[in-house]
XYZ file of N, CA, C and O in Angstrom:
444
model
N 0.844 -1.169 0.000
C 0.000 0.000 0.000
C 0.894 1.238 0.000
O 1.852 1.316 0.730
N 0.583 2.193 -0.810
C 1.400 3.390 -0.976
C 1.126 4.398 0.127
O 0.377 4.142 1.055
N 1.719 5.543 -0.016
C 1.561 6.629 0.933
C 0.082 6.942 1.135
O -0.711 6.906 0.209
N -0.285 7.239 2.365
C -1.677 7.519 2.712
C -1.868 9.012 2.851
O -1.094 9.692 3.511
N -2.887 9.522 2.205
C -3.241 10.925 2.340
C -4.331 11.030 3.385
O -5.480 10.712 3.120
N -3.987 11.463 4.580
C -4.958 11.515 5.665
C -5.960 12.643 5.502
O -6.946 12.689 6.214
N -5.732 13.546 4.595
C -6.703 14.604 4.376
C -7.928 14.063 3.654
O -8.988 14.643 3.701
N -7.777 12.918 2.985
C -8.909 12.229 2.378
C -9.388 11.220 3.413
O -8.822 10.164 3.562
N -10.435 11.557 4.155
C -10.858 10.763 5.298
C -11.675 9.529 4.934
O -12.377 8.981 5.750
N -11.580 9.082 3.690
C -12.289 7.886 3.251
C -11.861 6.700 4.095
O -10.690 6.463 4.290
N -12.817 5.939 4.605
C -12.498 4.741 5.383
C -12.205 3.572 4.461
O -12.554 3.593 3.293
N -11.577 2.539 5.021
C -11.366 1.310 4.253
C -12.704 0.736 3.835
O -13.674 0.826 4.563
N -12.727 0.103 2.703
C -13.938 -0.578 2.265
C -13.888 -2.019 2.749
O -12.830 -2.615 2.842
N -15.042 -2.571 3.023
C -15.119 -3.983 3.410
C -14.804 -4.846 2.209
O -14.987 -4.435 1.076
N -14.373 -6.065 2.470
C -14.131 -6.983 1.361
C -15.469 -7.385 0.748
O -16.523 -7.162 1.322
N -15.413 -8.041 -0.406
C -16.631 -8.385 -1.141
C -17.576 -9.262 -0.327
O -18.774 -9.172 -0.454
N -17.036 -10.111 0.529
C -17.902 -10.992 1.297
C -18.361 -10.354 2.608
O -18.905 -11.024 3.477
N -18.138 -9.052 2.753
C -18.662 -8.332 3.908
C -17.747 -8.322 5.119
O -18.054 -7.690 6.117
N -16.615 -9.021 5.057
C -15.704 -9.024 6.200
C -15.049 -7.663 6.349
O -14.781 -6.978 5.387
N -14.784 -7.298 7.588
C -14.099 -6.039 7.842
C -12.765 -6.290 8.541
O -12.315 -5.512 9.356
N -12.133 -7.406 8.197
C -10.896 -7.798 8.858
C -9.775 -6.789 8.653
O -8.890 -6.679 9.485
N -9.817 -6.038 7.528
C -8.752 -5.067 7.303
C -9.080 -3.716 7.928
O -8.270 -2.817 7.923
N -10.254 -3.593 8.493
C -10.717 -2.316 9.020
C -9.788 -1.755 10.103
O -9.537 -0.566 10.130
N -9.313 -2.582 11.000
C -8.546 -2.086 12.139
C -7.100 -2.564 12.139
O -6.545 -2.878 13.182
N -6.490 -2.605 10.969
C -5.084 -3.024 10.932
C -4.153 -1.867 10.564
O -3.079 -2.078 10.055
N -4.570 -0.658 10.829
C -3.742 0.514 10.556
C -2.877 0.836 11.763
O -3.298 0.677 12.909
N -1.672 1.275 11.488
C -0.693 1.648 12.507
C -0.396 3.144 12.419
O -0.354 3.712 11.330
N -0.135 3.737 13.553
C 0.444 5.075 13.635
C 1.879 4.836 14.090
O 2.121 4.026 14.984
N 2.830 5.493 13.455
C 4.228 5.251 13.804
C 5.006 6.564 13.828
O 4.604 7.555 13.226
N 6.121 6.535 14.550
C 7.060 7.660 14.573
C 8.449 7.124 14.269
O 8.842 6.068 14.767
N 9.164 7.872 13.454
C 10.541 7.524 13.097
C 11.450 8.640 13.578
O 11.148 9.823 13.397
N 12.559 8.267 14.189
C 13.591 9.231 14.552
C 14.467 9.444 13.330
O 14.967 8.488 12.731
N 14.638 10.702 12.936
C 15.436 11.045 11.757
C 16.844 11.467 12.170
O 17.102 11.778 13.336
N 17.734 11.499 11.201
C 19.148 11.811 11.441
C 19.370 13.220 11.991
O 20.410 13.482 12.591
N 18.418 14.119 11.807
C 18.551 15.469 12.370
C 17.883 15.562 13.741
O 17.649 16.644 14.257
N 17.571 14.391 14.335
C 16.967 14.273 15.661
C 15.496 14.721 15.681
O 14.940 14.957 16.736
N 14.872 14.825 14.521
C 13.448 15.162 14.459
C 12.633 13.871 14.425
O 13.163 12.790 14.172
N 11.340 14.007 14.713
C 10.421 12.880 14.641
C 9.531 13.031 13.424
O 8.999 14.105 13.166
N 9.362 11.947 12.687
C 8.403 11.897 11.581
C 7.259 11.000 12.037
O 7.483 9.910 12.564
N 6.030 11.436 11.835
C 4.854 10.658 12.224
C 4.050 10.320 10.979
O 3.831 11.182 10.120
N 3.614 9.072 10.875
C 2.824 8.655 9.728
C 1.883 7.521 10.069
O 1.852 7.044 11.207
N 1.110 7.081 9.082
C 0.199 5.942 9.230
C 0.443 4.963 8.097
O 0.849 5.352 6.995
N 0.209 3.687 8.369
C 0.423 2.646 7.378
C -0.261 1.366 7.825
O -0.688 1.258 8.987
N -0.316 0.391 6.930
C -0.782 -0.941 7.314
C 0.391 -1.885 7.555
O 0.200 -3.000 8.007
N 1.614 -1.430 7.262
C 2.807 -2.262 7.412
C 3.992 -1.365 7.765
O 4.616 -0.763 6.882
N 4.309 -1.276 9.044
C 5.350 -0.357 9.528
C 6.718 -0.713 8.960
O 7.460 0.166 8.521
N 7.051 -1.991 8.937
C 8.373 -2.408 8.443
C 8.560 -2.026 6.970
O 9.584 -1.476 6.582
N 7.552 -2.333 6.153
C 7.616 -1.987 4.729
C 7.730 -0.485 4.535
O 8.531 -0.002 3.742
N 6.954 0.269 5.308
C 6.952 1.728 5.161
C 8.305 2.313 5.569
O 8.818 3.233 4.917
N 8.894 1.783 6.635
C 10.218 2.253 7.055
C 11.244 2.031 5.943
O 12.046 2.916 5.644
N 11.184 0.858 5.314
C 12.110 0.573 4.215
C 11.880 1.515 3.036
O 12.835 1.934 2.377
N 10.631 1.858 2.777
C 10.351 2.818 1.710
C 10.992 4.167 2.033
O 11.603 4.793 1.166
N 10.862 4.599 3.281
C 11.492 5.864 3.679
C 13.013 5.766 3.524
O 13.655 6.678 3.005
N 13.568 4.651 3.954
C 15.021 4.446 3.884
C 15.516 4.441 2.430
O 16.599 4.941 2.132
N 14.706 3.905 1.527
C 15.069 3.820 0.107
C 14.651 5.050 -0.689
O 14.724 5.044 -1.923
N 14.192 6.073 0.018
C 13.780 7.345 -0.611
C 12.581 7.185 -1.547
O 12.411 7.963 -2.478
N 11.752 6.186 -1.305
C 10.519 6.030 -2.079
C 9.301 6.318 -1.216
O 8.172 6.096 -1.646
N 9.532 6.792 0.000
C 8.451 7.152 0.908
C 8.243 8.656 0.894
O 8.299 9.296 -0.155
N 8.040 9.216 2.061
C 7.747 10.646 2.195
C 8.933 11.527 1.787
O 10.093 11.179 2.005
N 8.615 12.667 1.208
C 9.644 13.639 0.813
C 10.418 14.159 2.021
O 11.529 14.654 1.884
N 9.835 14.021 3.208
C 10.480 14.443 4.449
C 11.892 13.866 4.561
O 12.795 14.504 5.078
N 12.068 12.660 4.041
C 13.357 11.981 4.181
C 14.299 12.220 3.013
O 15.336 11.581 2.906
N 13.985 13.138 2.134
C 14.914 13.476 1.052
C 16.134 14.209 1.589
O 17.211 14.088 1.052
N 15.983 14.960 2.663
C 17.093 15.724 3.220
C 17.625 15.185 4.532
O 18.479 15.795 5.161
N 17.112 14.064 4.954
C 17.527 13.454 6.228
C 17.328 11.954 6.131
O 16.595 11.485 5.293
N 17.984 11.222 6.989
C 17.883 9.759 6.981
C 16.954 9.275 8.097
O 17.035 9.761 9.213
N 16.111 8.291 7.795
C 15.337 7.663 8.869
C 16.250 6.719 9.647
O 16.940 5.885 9.047
N 16.295 6.868 10.965
C 17.187 6.036 11.773
C 16.489 4.804 12.329
O 16.990 3.691 12.205
N 15.344 5.005 12.985
C 14.637 3.862 13.561
C 13.194 4.226 13.883
O 12.872 5.401 14.088
N 12.363 3.198 13.932
C 10.987 3.372 14.380
C 11.037 3.434 15.906
O 11.535 2.511 16.548
N 10.574 4.534 16.465
C 10.661 4.723 17.908
C 9.301 4.641 18.592
O 9.214 4.642 19.817
N 8.242 4.561 17.793
C 6.888 4.427 18.339
C 6.004 3.800 17.285
O 6.124 4.109 16.098
N 5.134 2.904 17.722
C 4.109 2.355 16.833
C 2.903 1.970 17.682
O 3.038 1.535 18.817
N 1.744 2.164 17.083
C 0.490 1.912 17.791
C -0.473 1.275 16.793
O -0.734 1.850 15.735
N -0.997 0.110 17.109
C -1.847 -0.608 16.164
C -3.310 -0.579 16.582
O -3.675 0.073 17.553
N -4.139 -1.285 15.801
C -5.545 -1.430 16.121
C -6.423 -0.300 15.631
O -7.560 -0.162 16.070
N -5.920 0.499 14.719
C -6.673 1.648 14.221
C -7.378 1.328 12.909
O -6.893 0.528 12.108
N -8.496 2.008 12.676
C -9.057 2.098 11.333
C -8.250 3.186 10.633
O -7.493 3.919 11.288
N -8.421 3.323 9.338
C -7.690 4.377 8.630
C -8.046 5.746 9.222
O -7.180 6.583 9.456
N -9.308 5.948 9.472
C -9.780 7.227 9.996
C -9.198 7.520 11.379
O -8.690 8.615 11.628
N -9.244 6.542 12.278
C -8.719 6.782 13.632
C -7.200 6.924 13.614
O -6.627 7.678 14.409
N -6.526 6.217 12.694
C -5.071 6.363 12.564
C -4.724 7.786 12.129
O -3.793 8.402 12.651
N -5.482 8.314 11.175
C -5.234 9.677 10.699
C -5.513 10.704 11.798
O -4.776 11.683 11.935
N -6.533 10.453 12.585
C -6.835 11.360 13.695
C -5.718 11.330 14.739
O -5.298 12.368 15.249
N -5.241 10.117 15.047
C -4.153 9.983 16.036
C -2.863 10.612 15.494
O -2.132 11.261 16.244
N -2.604 10.431 14.205
C -1.431 11.048 13.584
C -1.497 12.565 13.755
O -0.510 13.195 14.147
N -2.634 13.148 13.466
C -2.796 14.600 13.599
C -2.598 15.037 15.048
O -1.963 16.064 15.312
N -3.105 14.245 15.968
C -2.937 14.562 17.392
C -1.461 14.563 17.766
O -0.962 15.495 18.402
N -0.737 13.516 17.365
C 0.688 13.410 17.699
C 1.479 14.531 17.038
O 2.367 15.122 17.654
N 1.150 14.863 15.791
C 1.847 15.952 15.102
C 1.651 17.288 15.809
O 2.502 18.174 15.700
N 0.557 17.427 16.539
C 0.305 18.682 17.264
C 1.044 18.730 18.598
O 1.112 19.780 19.233
N 1.605 17.616 19.039
C 2.331 17.552 20.312
C 3.604 18.395 20.265
O 4.219 18.551 19.206
N 4.011 18.851 21.417
C 5.320 19.487 21.545
C 6.401 18.405 21.484
O 6.100 17.206 21.616
N 7.621 18.820 21.315
C 8.750 17.877 21.294
C 8.767 17.057 22.586
O 8.956 15.850 22.568
N 8.556 17.729 23.709
C 8.582 17.053 25.007
C 7.483 15.984 25.109
O 7.713 14.892 25.612
N 6.294 16.293 24.611
C 5.200 15.321 24.628
C 5.514 14.126 23.741
O 5.218 12.982 24.097
N 6.131 14.372 22.599
C 6.516 13.278 21.704
C 7.575 12.404 22.370
O 7.523 11.174 22.287
N 8.528 13.021 23.045
C 9.569 12.256 23.734
C 8.960 11.388 24.831
O 9.363 10.241 25.016
N 7.976 11.934 25.555
C 7.283 11.172 26.591
C 6.553 9.967 25.987
O 6.586 8.872 26.543
N 5.917 10.183 24.854
C 5.215 9.106 24.158
C 6.196 8.010 23.746
O 5.932 6.818 23.931
N 7.330 8.399 23.222
C 8.359 7.439 22.811
C 8.870 6.663 24.021
O 9.028 5.438 23.955
N 9.097 7.344 25.129
C 9.578 6.665 26.346
C 8.539 5.679 26.867
O 8.887 4.578 27.285
N 7.281 6.063 26.829
C 6.205 5.163 27.274
C 6.161 3.936 26.394
O 6.014 2.805 26.865
N 6.327 4.131 25.089
C 6.340 3.016 24.160
C 7.507 2.088 24.443
O 7.352 0.872 24.476
N 8.690 2.646 24.679
C 9.874 1.819 24.930
C 9.707 0.995 26.196
O 10.096 -0.159 26.238
N 9.101 1.579 27.218
C 8.881 0.849 28.473
C 7.896 -0.279 28.252
O 8.148 -1.419 28.634
N 6.765 -0.010 27.598
C 5.764 -1.063 27.393
C 6.243 -2.092 26.379
O 5.918 -3.255 26.492
N 7.033 -1.675 25.382
C 7.540 -2.588 24.365
C 8.570 -3.546 24.953
O 8.648 -4.688 24.565
N 9.336 -3.091 25.937
C 10.381 -3.940 26.502
C 9.788 -5.074 27.341
O 10.439 -6.059 27.620
N 8.523 -4.942 27.725
C 7.861 -5.988 28.495
C 7.421 -7.151 27.612
O 7.022 -8.191 28.093
N 7.493 -6.972 26.298
C 7.044 -8.038 25.380
C 8.055 -9.139 25.261
O 9.201 -9.020 25.395
């Protein structure tokens, strides 16, 4: 799946047989960039999307900087809720984003 335009709030469509299994498989993620900035995005496959950013086939944001690592990811979203959460995180201050990343690292290390 290619880059997602969250300004188009269209939800996922159900499959032909009425299943909505793909409805809640969207992720919100944050990547730490080489200039110490955070990039926030949404996708259905965080690993694939990170590689796209690394290979310069993802967001233009990474044309002038390198993606270093995924520092936050949150699953269980519909496309719409993922886009809403992305917008919320993008509105956070640097300190709030750092807190979110730290919370993720603590809960992720318990896995």
